[in-house]
Amino acid sequence: MTLTRQEIEKVAFLARLILTPEELDEMTGQLGRVLEYMALLNEVDTEGVEPLAHAVEFANVFREDHVEKSLDREVALANAPHRDDECYLVPAVLGDV
Amino acid sequence: MTSLNRFPFDTSVTELLVALRDGRVTSQDLVQAALAQIERYDRRVGAFLAVRGEKAMDQAREVDRRRARGEKLGPLAGLPVAVKDNLCMEGEPTTCASRMLARFVPPYDATVVARLKAADAIIIGKTNLDEFAMGGSTETSAFQKTRNPWDLERIPGGSSGGAAACVAARMVPLSVGSDTGGSIRQPAALCGVTGLKPTYGRVSRFGLVAFASSLDQIGPLAQSAEDCALLLEVLAGHDPRDATSINRSVPPYREVISHRPESIKIGYVPEMLSDGVSPDVVRTMEEALNVFRSLGAEIREVRLPHARYAVATYYIIACSEASSNLARYDGVHYGYRTDEKAMLAELAEERRRLQQEGNLAALDDLDTALVRLYRKTRAEGFGAEVKRRIMLGTYALSAGYYDAYYLKALKVRRLIRQDYDRAFETVDMILGPVTPAPAFRIGEKINDPLAMYLFDLFTVSGNLAGIPALAFPAGLSTEGLPIGVQLQGPPLSEERLLQMGHLFQQVTDWHRRRPPLIEDSPQPA
């Protein structure tokens, strides 16, 4: 499995990361080698095997649908990097800056 | 503290609790001893990211006062306990050893932290880890290196490197870690302490900062199986706030630790003692098998045919889950955020340049301000290993690759689980190595992620299968480094694993060996 810089750049965008040119080079080589190793799984016959997403296969867990006390707004906002009295603040979402 | 020896935490926790109850020692003595030991050695070891000196002393004073008044106290009353820094504690910074959470102060306690508080334990500090628990050497911590108390040039293992090192250096008697692919057992083995990864769901994960949710499990580290039993009893139990927590009663692990299970059959996998495994580890395994044989266990060979696929399977699944779990670090709700003004100026400059060049395609692809905020925040807040894993996981989950990687890994995961199910039809537990070699040198594998991942080959399958495993010291390498072995059992067999570990520790003294670091130091009179 060889990866191109372009592919890595696309994945970095999907992952909402920015890689420096050095990181991009390094990551292309390293991830390529790891994926090559992972191709080991191709030799396993998994025909008819059900995927196992969780070691303990749970049935759905339900609870009563009633309102419980949650964090006060002030407490919930306390760790926000940018906020006003009521809300988290972010840069403009629509349009140019 | 005349009734206790030079290193109070050489004494078993059971004895410490008796000494506390009888008034031969106070909680203040123990907390002071812990703080003194940290003061003396942690500058070199680097196990703690934060120490709650004054607050811990205040709590110790309060426990002593309540004891003097004859109040009923919790099962760990007055004992210093260390907590890995990926467990939320209300009002105390919880950093995950990441720049991303450097200033994050949780508004609530993880369930295990709440349980420790309810047990009247004194939380002495938060221990270092690989960033977001991603690593096997504690070298990916954004803040500091932790060194192995047995050899300061070597790694303590990881990701619970601080949690293991502080027990090894006798700074605390009890420590809480988390294990996603071996992160309790591997550092326990490399630092010469005992550590248990419980059955998936045995301990609530509420308030544990998520890495790979189908694999993460919290567990105890201590000097003995007996001490782990005591701590597990406090940590374990159903929690409505964790939908994956098992709703089954918690056995009195400590009380039943001395029960000798009848006619135990222990399996081992001969292939695990062959190629690529250091001769020291092979010898230690053979000696451990002999110890169990002499204790009356029947030893049998078993097969785990898919074990050789465990590392590939694990890293696909763990990274996929991590890429999803870490999507929450966006610079909006909490944690690090890039300098917004600088980011906006940079973006405007890029737009101007592209307009001048008339590069319409690139203009079209240019990030919106919000997306750029996410990307810059994450690029600056995460370290190299975390980025690597997010990238791997994103790739494995992306369109066109999902079936080949993620789905394929989930199928192999079932085969790995079935191997264990079959093995446990013929044996009660499986004894195996924890690592292919003793602790490696700091820096040795940091630039070779694949080599680092392959060091996990004996631990990751336990997480994939969700089964419990107890790691404990069973020998020293020719260079004098600790070597551990692990007992793995079927789901919810913690009781038996602890009993067999305890039995082993009744006839061996590997778990009582002290690292040379603290042996050599001059002690005050």
Coordinates of C-alpha atoms in Angstrom, one line a residue, chain B residues 116-463:
Chain B
L116 CA -12.4 7.0 45.5
K117 CA -13.6 10.1 47.3
A118 CA -16.6 8.1 48.7
A119 CA -14.1 5.5 49.9
D120 CA -12.3 8.4 51.7
A121 CA -9.1 7.8 49.7
I122 CA -6.8 10.8 49.5
I123 CA -6.0 11.7 45.8
I124 CA -2.4 12.8 46.0
G125 CA -2.0 13.8 42.4
K126 CA -2.4 13.2 38.7
T127 CA 0.0 11.0 36.8
N128 CA 1.7 11.5 33.4
L129 CA 0.7 9.5 30.4
D130 CA 1.2 9.3 26.6
E131 CA -0.9 12.1 25.1
F132 CA -4.5 11.0 25.2
A133 CA -3.2 7.6 26.3
M134 CA -1.8 7.0 22.8
G135 CA 1.5 5.4 23.2
G136 CA 3.5 2.7 25.0
S137 CA 6.3 4.7 26.5
T138 CA 4.9 7.9 28.0
E139 CA 7.2 9.7 25.6
T140 CA 4.3 11.3 23.7
S141 CA 3.3 13.4 26.7
A142 CA 3.3 17.0 25.7
F143 CA 4.7 18.1 29.1
Q144 CA 7.4 15.8 30.4
K145 CA 9.1 12.5 30.1
T146 CA 8.6 9.9 32.8
R147 CA 11.6 7.7 33.5
N148 CA 11.7 4.1 34.6
P149 CA 12.7 4.0 38.3
W150 CA 14.8 0.8 37.5
D151 CA 16.9 2.7 34.9
L152 CA 16.4 6.4 34.4
E153 CA 17.6 6.1 30.8
R154 CA 14.7 3.8 30.0
I155 CA 11.0 4.3 29.4
P156 CA 8.5 3.3 32.1
G157 CA 6.1 1.9 29.5
G158 CA 2.8 3.5 28.7
S159 CA 0.4 4.9 28.4
S160 CA 0.0 4.7 32.2
G161 CA 3.8 5.3 32.6
G162 CA 3.4 7.7 35.5
A163 CA 0.9 5.5 37.2
A164 CA 3.3 2.5 37.2
A165 CA 6.4 4.5 38.0
C166 CA 5.0 6.2 41.1
V167 CA 4.1 2.8 42.6
A168 CA 7.5 1.3 41.6
A169 CA 9.3 4.3 43.3
R170 CA 7.2 3.8 46.5
M171 CA 5.6 7.2 46.2
V172 CA 2.1 5.8 46.6
P173 CA 0.6 2.4 47.5
L174 CA -2.2 2.6 45.0
S175 CA -2.6 4.0 41.5
V176 CA -5.4 4.1 39.0
G177 CA -4.7 3.7 35.3
S178 CA -6.5 2.9 32.0
D179 CA -5.8 0.2 29.5
T180 CA -6.9 0.4 25.9
G181 CA -4.3 -1.9 24.4
G182 CA -2.1 -2.8 27.4
S183 CA -1.7 0.7 29.0
I184 CA -2.0 -0.7 32.5
R185 CA -0.3 -4.1 32.1
Q186 CA 2.7 -3.0 30.0
P187 CA 4.0 -0.3 32.2
A188 CA 3.2 -2.5 35.3
A189 CA 5.4 -5.2 33.7
L190 CA 8.2 -2.8 32.8
C191 CA 8.2 -1.1 36.2
G192 CA 7.9 -4.3 38.3
V193 CA 4.5 -3.7 39.7
T194 CA 1.1 -5.4 39.5
G195 CA -1.7 -4.1 37.3
L196 CA -5.1 -5.4 36.4
K197 CA -7.1 -4.7 33.2
P198 CA -10.7 -5.6 34.2
T199 CA -13.3 -7.1 32.0
Y200 CA -14.7 -4.5 29.6
G201 CA -17.7 -2.9 31.4
R202 CA -16.6 -4.0 34.9
V203 CA -15.5 -0.4 35.8
S204 CA -17.5 2.6 34.6
R205 CA -15.8 4.8 32.0
F206 CA -17.8 7.9 32.8
G207 CA -15.4 10.7 33.1
L208 CA -12.5 8.9 31.4
V209 CA -11.4 11.0 28.5
A210 CA -12.3 8.7 25.6
F211 CA -9.6 7.2 23.3
A212 CA -11.2 4.1 21.8
S213 CA -14.5 3.5 23.5
S214 CA -14.9 -0.2 22.7
L215 CA -11.5 -1.0 24.2
D216 CA -10.9 1.5 27.1
Q217 CA -11.0 0.1 30.6
I218 CA -9.9 1.6 33.9
G219 CA -8.1 -0.5 36.5
P220 CA -5.7 -0.6 39.5
L221 CA -1.9 -0.7 39.8
A222 CA -0.2 -1.6 43.1
Q223 CA 2.6 -3.7 44.4
S224 CA 0.6 -6.9 44.8
A225 CA -2.5 -8.7 43.5
E226 CA -3.9 -8.3 47.0
D227 CA -3.6 -4.5 46.9
C228 CA -5.1 -4.4 43.4
A229 CA -8.0 -6.5 44.7
L230 CA -8.7 -3.9 47.4
L231 CA -8.7 -1.0 44.9
L232 CA -10.7 -2.9 42.3
E233 CA -13.4 -3.4 44.8
V234 CA -13.8 0.3 45.1
L235 CA -13.5 1.1 41.4
A236 CA -15.8 -1.6 40.0
G237 CA -19.6 -1.7 39.8
H238 CA -22.5 -0.7 37.6
D239 CA -23.0 2.9 36.6
P240 CA -26.2 4.2 34.9
R241 CA -24.0 6.9 33.3
D242 CA -22.0 4.4 31.3
A243 CA -24.4 2.4 29.1
T244 CA -21.6 -0.2 28.6
S245 CA -21.1 -0.9 32.3
I246 CA -22.0 -4.4 33.4
N247 CA -24.9 -4.7 35.8
R248 CA -23.6 -7.4 38.0
S249 CA -22.7 -7.4 41.7
V250 CA -19.0 -6.8 42.6
P251 CA -17.4 -9.7 44.5
P252 CA -15.5 -8.9 47.7
Y253 CA -12.2 -9.3 45.8
R254 CA -10.0 -8.6 48.9
E255 CA -11.9 -11.0 51.2
V256 CA -11.7 -13.9 48.8
I257 CA -8.1 -13.3 47.6
S258 CA -6.7 -16.1 49.8
H259 CA -9.3 -18.7 48.6
R260 CA -7.3 -21.3 46.7
P261 CA -9.1 -22.2 43.5
E262 CA -9.4 -26.0 43.2
S263 CA -7.8 -27.9 40.3
I264 CA -6.7 -24.9 38.1
K265 CA -5.8 -25.5 34.5
I266 CA -3.5 -22.9 33.1
G267 CA -2.8 -22.7 29.4
Y268 CA 0.1 -21.2 27.5
V269 CA 0.7 -20.5 23.8
P270 CA 4.0 -22.1 22.8
E271 CA 4.3 -19.7 19.7
M272 CA 4.5 -16.8 22.1
L273 CA 7.8 -18.1 23.4
S274 CA 9.6 -18.2 20.1
D275 CA 10.8 -15.8 17.5
G276 CA 11.2 -12.1 18.3
V277 CA 10.8 -12.6 22.1
S278 CA 13.8 -11.9 24.3
P279 CA 15.5 -14.9 26.0
D280 CA 15.0 -13.1 29.3
V281 CA 11.2 -13.1 28.7
V282 CA 11.2 -16.7 27.6
R283 CA 13.1 -17.8 30.7
T284 CA 10.8 -15.8 33.0
M285 CA 7.7 -17.3 31.4
E286 CA 9.1 -20.9 31.8
E287 CA 10.0 -20.2 35.4
A288 CA 6.5 -18.8 36.1
L289 CA 4.9 -21.8 34.5
N290 CA 7.0 -24.0 36.9
V291 CA 5.9 -21.9 39.9
F292 CA 2.3 -22.5 39.0
R293 CA 3.0 -26.2 38.3
S294 CA 4.6 -26.5 41.8
L295 CA 1.5 -24.8 43.2
G296 CA -0.6 -27.7 41.8
A297 CA -1.9 -26.1 38.6
E298 CA -2.2 -28.3 35.5
I299 CA -0.3 -26.7 32.6
R300 CA -1.6 -27.2 29.1
E301 CA -0.7 -25.9 25.6
V302 CA -3.4 -23.9 23.9
R303 CA -3.7 -22.3 20.5
L304 CA -4.7 -18.7 19.7
P305 CA -4.4 -19.0 15.9
H306 CA -5.4 -15.4 15.2
A307 CA -3.1 -13.8 17.8
R308 CA -0.6 -12.8 15.1
Y309 CA -3.3 -10.5 13.6
A310 CA -4.0 -8.7 16.8
V311 CA -1.7 -5.7 16.3
A312 CA -3.1 -4.9 12.8
T313 CA -6.6 -5.4 14.0
Y314 CA -6.2 -3.4 17.1
Y315 CA -4.5 -0.3 15.4
I316 CA -7.2 -0.2 12.8
I317 CA -10.0 -0.3 15.3
A318 CA -8.4 1.9 18.0
C319 CA -7.4 4.6 15.5
S320 CA -10.8 4.6 13.9
E321 CA -12.5 5.1 17.2
A322 CA -9.9 7.7 18.2
S323 CA -10.5 9.7 15.0
S324 CA -14.1 9.9 15.9
N325 CA -13.7 10.5 19.6
L326 CA -11.1 13.3 19.1
A327 CA -13.4 15.1 16.6
R328 CA -14.7 16.9 19.7
Y329 CA -11.5 19.0 20.1
D330 CA -12.6 21.8 17.9
G331 CA -11.5 24.9 19.9
V332 CA -15.0 25.9 20.6
H333 CA -16.4 24.2 23.7
Y334 CA -13.3 23.7 25.8
G335 CA -9.6 23.3 25.5
Y336 CA -7.1 24.9 23.3
R337 CA -8.0 27.4 20.5
T338 CA -5.7 28.9 18.0
D339 CA -5.2 32.7 18.0
E340 CA -8.3 33.7 16.1
K341 CA -7.1 37.1 14.9
A342 CA -3.9 35.7 13.4
M343 CA -5.9 32.9 11.8
L344 CA -8.3 35.3 10.2
A345 CA -5.5 37.6 8.9
E346 CA -3.7 34.6 7.5
L347 CA -6.9 33.4 5.7
A348 CA -7.6 36.9 4.3
E349 CA -4.0 37.0 3.0
E350 CA -4.3 33.6 1.3
R351 CA -7.6 34.7 -0.3
R352 CA -6.0 37.9 -1.6
R353 CA -3.0 36.0 -3.1
L354 CA -5.3 33.5 -4.8
Q355 CA -7.4 36.3 -6.2
Q356 CA -4.3 38.0 -7.6
E357 CA -3.2 34.8 -9.2
G358 CA -6.7 34.2 -10.5
N359 CA -6.6 30.7 -9.1
L360 CA -10.3 30.1 -9.0
A361 CA -10.2 26.4 -8.2
A362 CA -8.0 27.0 -5.1
L363 CA -10.2 29.9 -4.1
D364 CA -13.2 27.6 -4.2
D365 CA -11.5 25.1 -2.0
L366 CA -10.3 27.6 0.5
D367 CA -11.3 26.8 4.1
T368 CA -14.1 28.8 5.6
A369 CA -13.1 30.7 8.7
L370 CA -14.8 28.1 11.0
V371 CA -13.1 25.2 9.3
R372 CA -9.8 26.9 9.4
L373 CA -10.3 27.6 13.1
Y374 CA -10.8 23.8 13.7
R375 CA -7.8 22.9 11.6
K376 CA -5.4 25.3 13.1
T377 CA -6.6 24.6 16.6
R378 CA -6.1 20.8 16.1
A379 CA -2.8 21.2 14.2
E380 CA -1.4 23.2 17.1
G381 CA -3.1 21.4 20.0
F382 CA -2.3 17.8 19.1
G383 CA 1.1 16.1 19.1
A384 CA 2.6 13.9 16.4
E385 CA 1.4 10.6 17.6
V386 CA -2.2 11.8 18.2
K387 CA -2.2 13.3 14.6
R388 CA -0.8 10.0 13.2
R389 CA -3.6 8.0 14.8
I390 CA -6.3 10.4 13.8
M391 CA -5.0 10.3 10.2
L392 CA -4.9 6.5 10.2
G393 CA -8.4 6.2 11.7
T394 CA -9.8 8.8 9.3
Y395 CA -8.2 6.9 6.4
A396 CA -9.6 3.5 7.6
L397 CA -13.1 5.0 7.9
S398 CA -13.1 7.0 4.7
A399 CA -15.1 6.1 1.6
G400 CA -13.6 3.3 -0.4
Y401 CA -11.4 2.0 2.4
Y402 CA -14.0 1.3 5.1
D403 CA -14.7 -2.3 4.0
A404 CA -11.0 -3.1 3.4
Y405 CA -9.8 -1.8 6.8
Y406 CA -12.4 -1.1 9.5
L407 CA -15.0 -3.8 8.6
K408 CA -12.2 -6.4 7.9
A409 CA -10.7 -5.6 11.3
L410 CA -14.1 -6.0 13.1
K411 CA -14.4 -9.5 11.5
V412 CA -10.9 -10.5 12.6
R413 CA -11.8 -9.2 16.0
R414 CA -14.5 -11.8 16.3
L415 CA -12.1 -14.5 15.3
I416 CA -9.7 -13.3 18.0
R417 CA -12.5 -13.4 20.5
Q418 CA -13.6 -16.9 19.4
D419 CA -10.0 -18.2 19.8
Y420 CA -10.2 -17.2 23.5
D421 CA -13.7 -18.6 23.9
R422 CA -12.4 -22.0 22.6
A423 CA -9.3 -21.9 24.7
F424 CA -11.3 -21.2 27.9
E425 CA -13.3 -24.4 27.2
T426 CA -10.1 -26.4 28.1
V427 CA -8.3 -24.1 30.5
D428 CA -9.3 -21.7 33.2
M429 CA -6.8 -19.0 32.3
I430 CA -3.8 -18.4 30.0
L431 CA -0.4 -17.4 31.2
G432 CA 1.6 -15.3 28.7
P433 CA 4.3 -12.6 28.4
V434 CA 3.3 -9.0 28.6
T435 CA 6.0 -7.6 26.4
P436 CA 8.5 -9.1 24.0
A437 CA 11.4 -7.5 25.9
P438 CA 12.1 -5.5 29.0
A439 CA 11.9 -1.7 28.9
F440 CA 13.7 -0.1 26.0
R441 CA 15.7 3.1 26.0
I442 CA 14.1 6.5 25.8
G443 CA 14.1 7.7 22.2
E444 CA 14.8 4.2 20.8
K445 CA 11.5 3.7 19.0
I446 CA 10.0 7.2 19.0
N447 CA 10.6 7.7 15.3
D448 CA 9.4 4.3 14.3
P449 CA 5.7 4.0 15.0
L450 CA 5.4 0.5 13.6
A451 CA 8.1 -0.8 15.9
M452 CA 6.3 0.9 18.8
Y453 CA 3.0 -0.7 17.8
L454 CA 4.5 -4.2 17.5
F455 CA 5.8 -4.0 21.1
D456 CA 2.0 -4.3 22.0
L457 CA 1.6 -7.7 20.4
F458 CA 0.8 -9.6 23.7
T459 CA -1.6 -7.1 25.3
V460 CA -3.9 -5.8 22.5
S461 CA -5.8 -9.0 22.0
G462 CA -7.1 -8.9 25.6
N463 CA -8.7 -5.5 24.8

